[in-house]
Short mmCIF file of C-alpha atoms and ligand atoms in Angstrom, two decimals:
data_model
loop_
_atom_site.label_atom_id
_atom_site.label_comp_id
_atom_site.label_asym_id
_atom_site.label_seq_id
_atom_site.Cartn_x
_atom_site.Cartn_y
_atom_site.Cartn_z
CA UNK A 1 -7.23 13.74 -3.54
CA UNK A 2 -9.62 11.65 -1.65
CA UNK A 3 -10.90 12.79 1.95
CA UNK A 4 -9.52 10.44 4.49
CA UNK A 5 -11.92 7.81 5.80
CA UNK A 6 -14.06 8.49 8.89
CA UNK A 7 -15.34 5.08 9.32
CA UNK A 8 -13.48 1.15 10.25
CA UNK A 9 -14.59 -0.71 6.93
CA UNK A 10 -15.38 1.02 3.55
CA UNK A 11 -16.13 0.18 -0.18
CA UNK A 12 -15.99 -2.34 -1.26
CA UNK A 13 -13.55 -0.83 -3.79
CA UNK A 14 -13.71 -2.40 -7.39
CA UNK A 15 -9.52 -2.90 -7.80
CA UNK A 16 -8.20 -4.74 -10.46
CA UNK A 17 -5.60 -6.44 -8.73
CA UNK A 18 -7.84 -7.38 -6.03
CA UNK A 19 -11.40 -7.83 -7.45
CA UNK A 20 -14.27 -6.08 -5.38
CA UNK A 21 -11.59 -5.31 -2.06
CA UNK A 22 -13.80 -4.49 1.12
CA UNK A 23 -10.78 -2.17 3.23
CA UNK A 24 -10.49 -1.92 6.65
CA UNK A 25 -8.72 1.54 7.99
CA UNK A 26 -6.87 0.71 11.25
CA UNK A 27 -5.79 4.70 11.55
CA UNK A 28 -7.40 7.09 13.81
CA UNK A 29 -10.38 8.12 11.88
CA UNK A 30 -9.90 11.07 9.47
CA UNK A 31 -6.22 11.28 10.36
CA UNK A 32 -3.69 10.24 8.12
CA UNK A 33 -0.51 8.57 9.85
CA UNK A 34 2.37 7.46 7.86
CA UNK A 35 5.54 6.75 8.19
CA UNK A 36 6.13 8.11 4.65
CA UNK A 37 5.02 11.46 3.25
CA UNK A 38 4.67 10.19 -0.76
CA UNK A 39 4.33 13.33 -3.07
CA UNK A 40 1.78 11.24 -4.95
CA UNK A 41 -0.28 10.45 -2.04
CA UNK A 42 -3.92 10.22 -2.69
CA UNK A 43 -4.53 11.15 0.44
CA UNK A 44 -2.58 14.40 1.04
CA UNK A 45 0.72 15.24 2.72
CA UNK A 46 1.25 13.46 6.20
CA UNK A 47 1.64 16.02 9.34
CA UNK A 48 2.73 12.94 11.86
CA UNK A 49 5.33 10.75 10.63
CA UNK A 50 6.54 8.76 13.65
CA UNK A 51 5.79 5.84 15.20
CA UNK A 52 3.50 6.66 18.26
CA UNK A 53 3.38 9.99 17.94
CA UNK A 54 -0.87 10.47 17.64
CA UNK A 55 -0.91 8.55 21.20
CA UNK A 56 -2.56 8.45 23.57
CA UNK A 57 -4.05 5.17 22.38
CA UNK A 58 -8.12 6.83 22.27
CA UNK A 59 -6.53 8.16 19.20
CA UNK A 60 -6.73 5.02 17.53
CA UNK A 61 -9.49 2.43 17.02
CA UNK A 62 -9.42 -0.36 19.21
CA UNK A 63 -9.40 -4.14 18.64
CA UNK A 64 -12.54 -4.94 20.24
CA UNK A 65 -14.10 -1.95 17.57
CA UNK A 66 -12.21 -3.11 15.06
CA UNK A 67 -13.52 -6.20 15.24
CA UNK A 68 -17.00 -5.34 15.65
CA UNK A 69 -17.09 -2.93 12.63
CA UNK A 70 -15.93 -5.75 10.71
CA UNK A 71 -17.99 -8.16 12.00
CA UNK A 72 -20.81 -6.50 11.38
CA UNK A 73 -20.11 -5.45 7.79
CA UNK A 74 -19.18 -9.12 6.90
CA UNK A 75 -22.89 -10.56 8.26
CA UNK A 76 -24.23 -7.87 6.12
CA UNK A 77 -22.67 -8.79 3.14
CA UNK A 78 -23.47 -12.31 4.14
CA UNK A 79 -27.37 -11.56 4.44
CA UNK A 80 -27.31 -9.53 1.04
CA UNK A 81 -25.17 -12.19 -0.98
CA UNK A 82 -22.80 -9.45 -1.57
CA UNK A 83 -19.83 -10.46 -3.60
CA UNK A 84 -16.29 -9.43 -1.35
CA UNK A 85 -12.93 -10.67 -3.10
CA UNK A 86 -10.86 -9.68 -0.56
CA UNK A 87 -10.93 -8.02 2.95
CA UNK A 88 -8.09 -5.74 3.00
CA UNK A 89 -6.30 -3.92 5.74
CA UNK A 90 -5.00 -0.42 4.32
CA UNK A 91 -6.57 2.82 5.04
CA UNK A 92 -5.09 6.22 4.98
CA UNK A 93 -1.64 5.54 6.47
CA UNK A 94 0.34 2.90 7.53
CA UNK A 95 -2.04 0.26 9.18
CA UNK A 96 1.02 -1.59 10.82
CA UNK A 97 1.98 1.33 12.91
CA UNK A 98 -1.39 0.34 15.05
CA UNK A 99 0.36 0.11 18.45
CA UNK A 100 -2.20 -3.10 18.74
CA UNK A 101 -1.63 -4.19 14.85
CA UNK A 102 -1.18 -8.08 16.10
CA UNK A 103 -3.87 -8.47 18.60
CA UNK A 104 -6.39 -6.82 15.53
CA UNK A 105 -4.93 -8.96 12.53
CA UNK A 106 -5.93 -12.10 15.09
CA UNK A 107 -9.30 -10.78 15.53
CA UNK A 108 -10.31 -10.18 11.84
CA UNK A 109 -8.98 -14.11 11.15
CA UNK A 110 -11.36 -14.86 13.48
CA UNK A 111 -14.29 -13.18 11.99
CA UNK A 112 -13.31 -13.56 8.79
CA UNK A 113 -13.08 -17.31 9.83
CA UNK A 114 -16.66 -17.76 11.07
CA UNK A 115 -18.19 -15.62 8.62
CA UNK A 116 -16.69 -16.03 5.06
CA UNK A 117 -13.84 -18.70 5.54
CA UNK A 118 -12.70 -18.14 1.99
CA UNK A 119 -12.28 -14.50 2.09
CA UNK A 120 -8.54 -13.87 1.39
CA UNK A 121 -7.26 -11.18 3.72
CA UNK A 122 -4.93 -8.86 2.53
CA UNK A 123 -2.90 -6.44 3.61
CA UNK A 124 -1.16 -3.10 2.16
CA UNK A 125 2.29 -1.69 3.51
CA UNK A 126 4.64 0.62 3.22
CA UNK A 127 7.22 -1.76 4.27
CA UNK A 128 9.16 1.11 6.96
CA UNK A 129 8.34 -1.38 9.36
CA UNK A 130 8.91 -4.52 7.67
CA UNK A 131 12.52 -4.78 9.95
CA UNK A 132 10.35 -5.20 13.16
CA UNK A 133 10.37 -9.09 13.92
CA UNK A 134 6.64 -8.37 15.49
CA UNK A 135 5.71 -6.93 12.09
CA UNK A 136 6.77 -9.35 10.03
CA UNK A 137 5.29 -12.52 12.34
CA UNK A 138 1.64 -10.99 11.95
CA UNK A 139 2.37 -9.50 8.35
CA UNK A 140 2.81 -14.04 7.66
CA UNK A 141 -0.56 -14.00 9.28
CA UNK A 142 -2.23 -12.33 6.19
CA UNK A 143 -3.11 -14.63 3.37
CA UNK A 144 -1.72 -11.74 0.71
CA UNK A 145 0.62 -9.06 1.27
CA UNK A 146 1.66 -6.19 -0.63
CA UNK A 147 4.35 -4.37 -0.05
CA UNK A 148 5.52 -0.82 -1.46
CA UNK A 149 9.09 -0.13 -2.90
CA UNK A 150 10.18 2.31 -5.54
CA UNK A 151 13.64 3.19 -5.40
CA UNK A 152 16.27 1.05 -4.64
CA UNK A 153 18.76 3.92 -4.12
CA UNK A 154 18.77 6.52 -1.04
CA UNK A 155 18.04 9.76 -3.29
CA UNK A 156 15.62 8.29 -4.69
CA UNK A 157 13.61 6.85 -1.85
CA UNK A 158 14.03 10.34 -0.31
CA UNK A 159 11.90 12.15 -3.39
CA UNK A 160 9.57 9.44 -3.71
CA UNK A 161 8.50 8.42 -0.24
CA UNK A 162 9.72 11.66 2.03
CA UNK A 163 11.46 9.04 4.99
CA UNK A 164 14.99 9.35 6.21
CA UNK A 165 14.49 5.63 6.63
CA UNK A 166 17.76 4.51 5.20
CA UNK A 167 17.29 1.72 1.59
CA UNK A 168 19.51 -0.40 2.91
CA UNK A 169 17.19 -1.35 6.20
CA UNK A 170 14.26 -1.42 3.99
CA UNK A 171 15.77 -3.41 1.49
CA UNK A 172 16.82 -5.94 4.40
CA UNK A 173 13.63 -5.51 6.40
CA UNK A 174 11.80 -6.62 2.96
CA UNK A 175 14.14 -9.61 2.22
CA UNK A 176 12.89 -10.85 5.69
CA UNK A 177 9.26 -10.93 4.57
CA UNK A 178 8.26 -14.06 2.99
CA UNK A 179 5.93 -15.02 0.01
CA UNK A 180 4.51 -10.92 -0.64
CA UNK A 181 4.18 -8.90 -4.00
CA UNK A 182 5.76 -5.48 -4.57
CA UNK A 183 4.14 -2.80 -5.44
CA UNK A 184 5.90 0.12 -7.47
CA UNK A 185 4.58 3.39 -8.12
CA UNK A 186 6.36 5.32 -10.77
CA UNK A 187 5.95 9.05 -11.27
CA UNK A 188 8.15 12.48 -12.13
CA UNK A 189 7.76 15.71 -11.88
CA UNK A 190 8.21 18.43 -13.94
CA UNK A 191 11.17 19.76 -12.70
CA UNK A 192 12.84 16.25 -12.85
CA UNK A 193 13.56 16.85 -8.87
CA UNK A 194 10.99 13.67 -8.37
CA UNK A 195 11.65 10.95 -10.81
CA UNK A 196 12.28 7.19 -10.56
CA UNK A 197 11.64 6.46 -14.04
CA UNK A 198 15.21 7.23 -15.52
CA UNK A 199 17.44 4.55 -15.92
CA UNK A 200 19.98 4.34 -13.23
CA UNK A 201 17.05 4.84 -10.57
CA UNK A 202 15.25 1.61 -12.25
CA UNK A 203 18.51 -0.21 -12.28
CA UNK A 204 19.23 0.55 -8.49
CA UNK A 205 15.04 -0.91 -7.94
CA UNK A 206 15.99 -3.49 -10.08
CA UNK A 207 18.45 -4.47 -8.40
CA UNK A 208 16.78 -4.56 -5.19
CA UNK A 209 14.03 -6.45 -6.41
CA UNK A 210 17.21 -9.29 -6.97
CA UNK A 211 17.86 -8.85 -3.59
CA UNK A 212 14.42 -9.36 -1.82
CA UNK A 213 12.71 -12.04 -4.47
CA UNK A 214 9.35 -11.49 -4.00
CA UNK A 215 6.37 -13.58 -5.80
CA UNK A 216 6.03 -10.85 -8.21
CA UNK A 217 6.03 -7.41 -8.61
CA UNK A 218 2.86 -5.05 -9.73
CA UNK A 219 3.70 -1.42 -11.30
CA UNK A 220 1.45 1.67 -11.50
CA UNK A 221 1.16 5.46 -12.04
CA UNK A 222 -0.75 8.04 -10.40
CA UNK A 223 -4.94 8.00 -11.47
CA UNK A 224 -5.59 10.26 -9.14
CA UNK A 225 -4.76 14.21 -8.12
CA UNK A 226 -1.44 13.63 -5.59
CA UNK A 227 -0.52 16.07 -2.80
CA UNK A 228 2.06 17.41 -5.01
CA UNK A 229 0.49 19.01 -7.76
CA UNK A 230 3.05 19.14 -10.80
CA UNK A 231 3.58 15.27 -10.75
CA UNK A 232 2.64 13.37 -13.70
CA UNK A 233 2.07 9.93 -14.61
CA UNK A 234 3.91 7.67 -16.57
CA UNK A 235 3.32 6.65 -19.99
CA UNK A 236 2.53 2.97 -20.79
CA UNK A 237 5.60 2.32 -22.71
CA UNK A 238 7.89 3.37 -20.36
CA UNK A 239 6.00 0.93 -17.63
CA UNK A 240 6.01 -1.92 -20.20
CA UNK A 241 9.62 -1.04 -20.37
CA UNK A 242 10.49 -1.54 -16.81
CA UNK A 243 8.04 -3.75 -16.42
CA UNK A 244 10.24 -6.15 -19.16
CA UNK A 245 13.37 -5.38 -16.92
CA UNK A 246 11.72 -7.10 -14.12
CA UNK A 247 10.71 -10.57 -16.02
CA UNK A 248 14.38 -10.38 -17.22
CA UNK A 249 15.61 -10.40 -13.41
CA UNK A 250 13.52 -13.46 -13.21
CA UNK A 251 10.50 -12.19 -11.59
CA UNK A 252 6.67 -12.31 -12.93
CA UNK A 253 5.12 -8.62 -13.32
CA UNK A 254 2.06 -6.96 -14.03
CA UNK A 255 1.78 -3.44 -15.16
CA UNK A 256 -1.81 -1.32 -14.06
CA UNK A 257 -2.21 1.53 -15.96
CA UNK A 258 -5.60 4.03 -15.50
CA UNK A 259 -7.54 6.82 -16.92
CA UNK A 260 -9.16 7.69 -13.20
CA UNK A 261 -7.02 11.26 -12.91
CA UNK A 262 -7.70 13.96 -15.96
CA UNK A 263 -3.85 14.38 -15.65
CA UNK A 264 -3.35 10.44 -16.76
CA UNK A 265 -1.94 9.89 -20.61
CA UNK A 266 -5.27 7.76 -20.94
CA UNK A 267 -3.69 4.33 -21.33
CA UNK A 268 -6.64 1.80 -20.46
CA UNK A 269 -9.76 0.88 -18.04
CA UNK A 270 -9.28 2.23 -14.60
CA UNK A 271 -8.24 -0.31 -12.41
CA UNK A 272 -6.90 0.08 -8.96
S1 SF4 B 1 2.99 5.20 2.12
FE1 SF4 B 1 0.92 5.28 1.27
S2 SF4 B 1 -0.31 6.38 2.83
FE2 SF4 B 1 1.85 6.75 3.30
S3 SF4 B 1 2.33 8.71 2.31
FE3 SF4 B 1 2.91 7.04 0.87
S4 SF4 B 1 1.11 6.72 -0.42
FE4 SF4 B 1 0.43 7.91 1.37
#
């Protein structure tokens, strides 16, 4: 697993999908908050998963330190002729649940504005929140978003993402969010209690993906040790396999497989 972040900015990370991504953690620092408890979480199993609950608001960085830290780290890369593909708000949790997540996203387009005007800013969700109007205005804000979902059923959501958040509001809540890519982890366990590769579970995600249209749709599999320990990645044929169900529903795909975690089948360059 990877130890949670202590600082506002960090890497940048070398990600295929988003080139040399400098990441900005909005979550109280080396505290993981999430809406979701994922069994493949990088980043461990989540003790607080409801909105507001690590207040007071101390607990959280602020905008005007947001802002600096990011500020600062952009001149620098500015000064050393650092190359930054993106500026990317993720962290170890859910970075919309920042009770000031609107007034921060206007700050870094600011900076990012005076300082490196063609730095795409990105942003990384989980989507629970994607059904807040609020959300999705400043989620429109970000010049990239990406947006987790994989299951389109309510068992399967369950195993995969540990919410009682119900598919059919985050199904709706992402059909409301405009011009984003899905992202789609796919994993099982061996016990078959956690899987969302078998076929009726893709057809259900499938489905969904019908339902919410996004630009396209990227799919992975764990490269690194998860919180649960018996999970294990996905071969590449299976992924090209689903991957070809979701160019038949009409929607473009990519398919990242990695080598990062020894438990990976060792299908090709790490990338994410
Ligand atoms: S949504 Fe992301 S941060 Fe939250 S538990 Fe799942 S993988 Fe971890």
């Amino acid at each position: 697993m990877l130890p949670l972040h202590e600082s506002i900015t960090y890497g940048p990370v070398a990600s295929r999908r988003l080139g040399r991504s400098l990441g900005v953690n909005l979550l109280p620092p080396c505290r993981k908050v999430c809406t979701f408890n994922c069994p493949y979480c990088q980043y461990g199993w989540s003790a607080q998963t409801r909105r507001g609950v690590t207040r007071p608001a101390e607990a959280w960085p602020s905008v005007a330190l947001v802002v600096k830290a990011v500020a600062a780290r952009l001149r620098h890369a500015v000064a050393q002729r650092e190359r930054i593909d993106r500026l990317t708000v993720a962290g170890h949790g859910e970075p919309t649940l920042h009770p000031d997540f609107t007034e921060i996203v206007g700050g870094l387009t600011a900076v990012r504005d005076e300082l490196m005007p063609a730095l795409p800013l990105a942003v990384l969700s989980n989507a629970s929140t994607a059904g807040v109007s609020e959300i999705r205005e400043t989620l429109a804000r970000f010049d990239e978003r990406y947006m987790k979902l994989d299951a389109g059923d309510a068992a399967t959501l369950r195993s995969m993402n540990g919410t009682r958040l119900s598919i059919e509001s985050l199904i709706e809540g992402l059909s409301e969010v405009r011009g984003m890519v899905i992202q789609a982890m796919f994993v099982k366990d061996r016990s078959g209690r956690i899987d969302n590769t078998g076929d009726l579970a893709v057809a259900n995600w499938t489905s969904a993906l019908r339902r919410i249209s996004p630009l396209a749709v990227h799919l992975y599999t764990i490269d690194r040790a998860p919180a649960w320990p018996y999970l294990q990645p996905v071969s590449a044929a299976r992924l090209g396999e689903i991957g070809h169900l979701v160019e038949l529903a009409g929607i473009p795909m990519q398919v990242f497989c990695t080598t990062g975690w020894p438990g990976s089948p060792g299908i090709s360059p790490k990338q994410m």
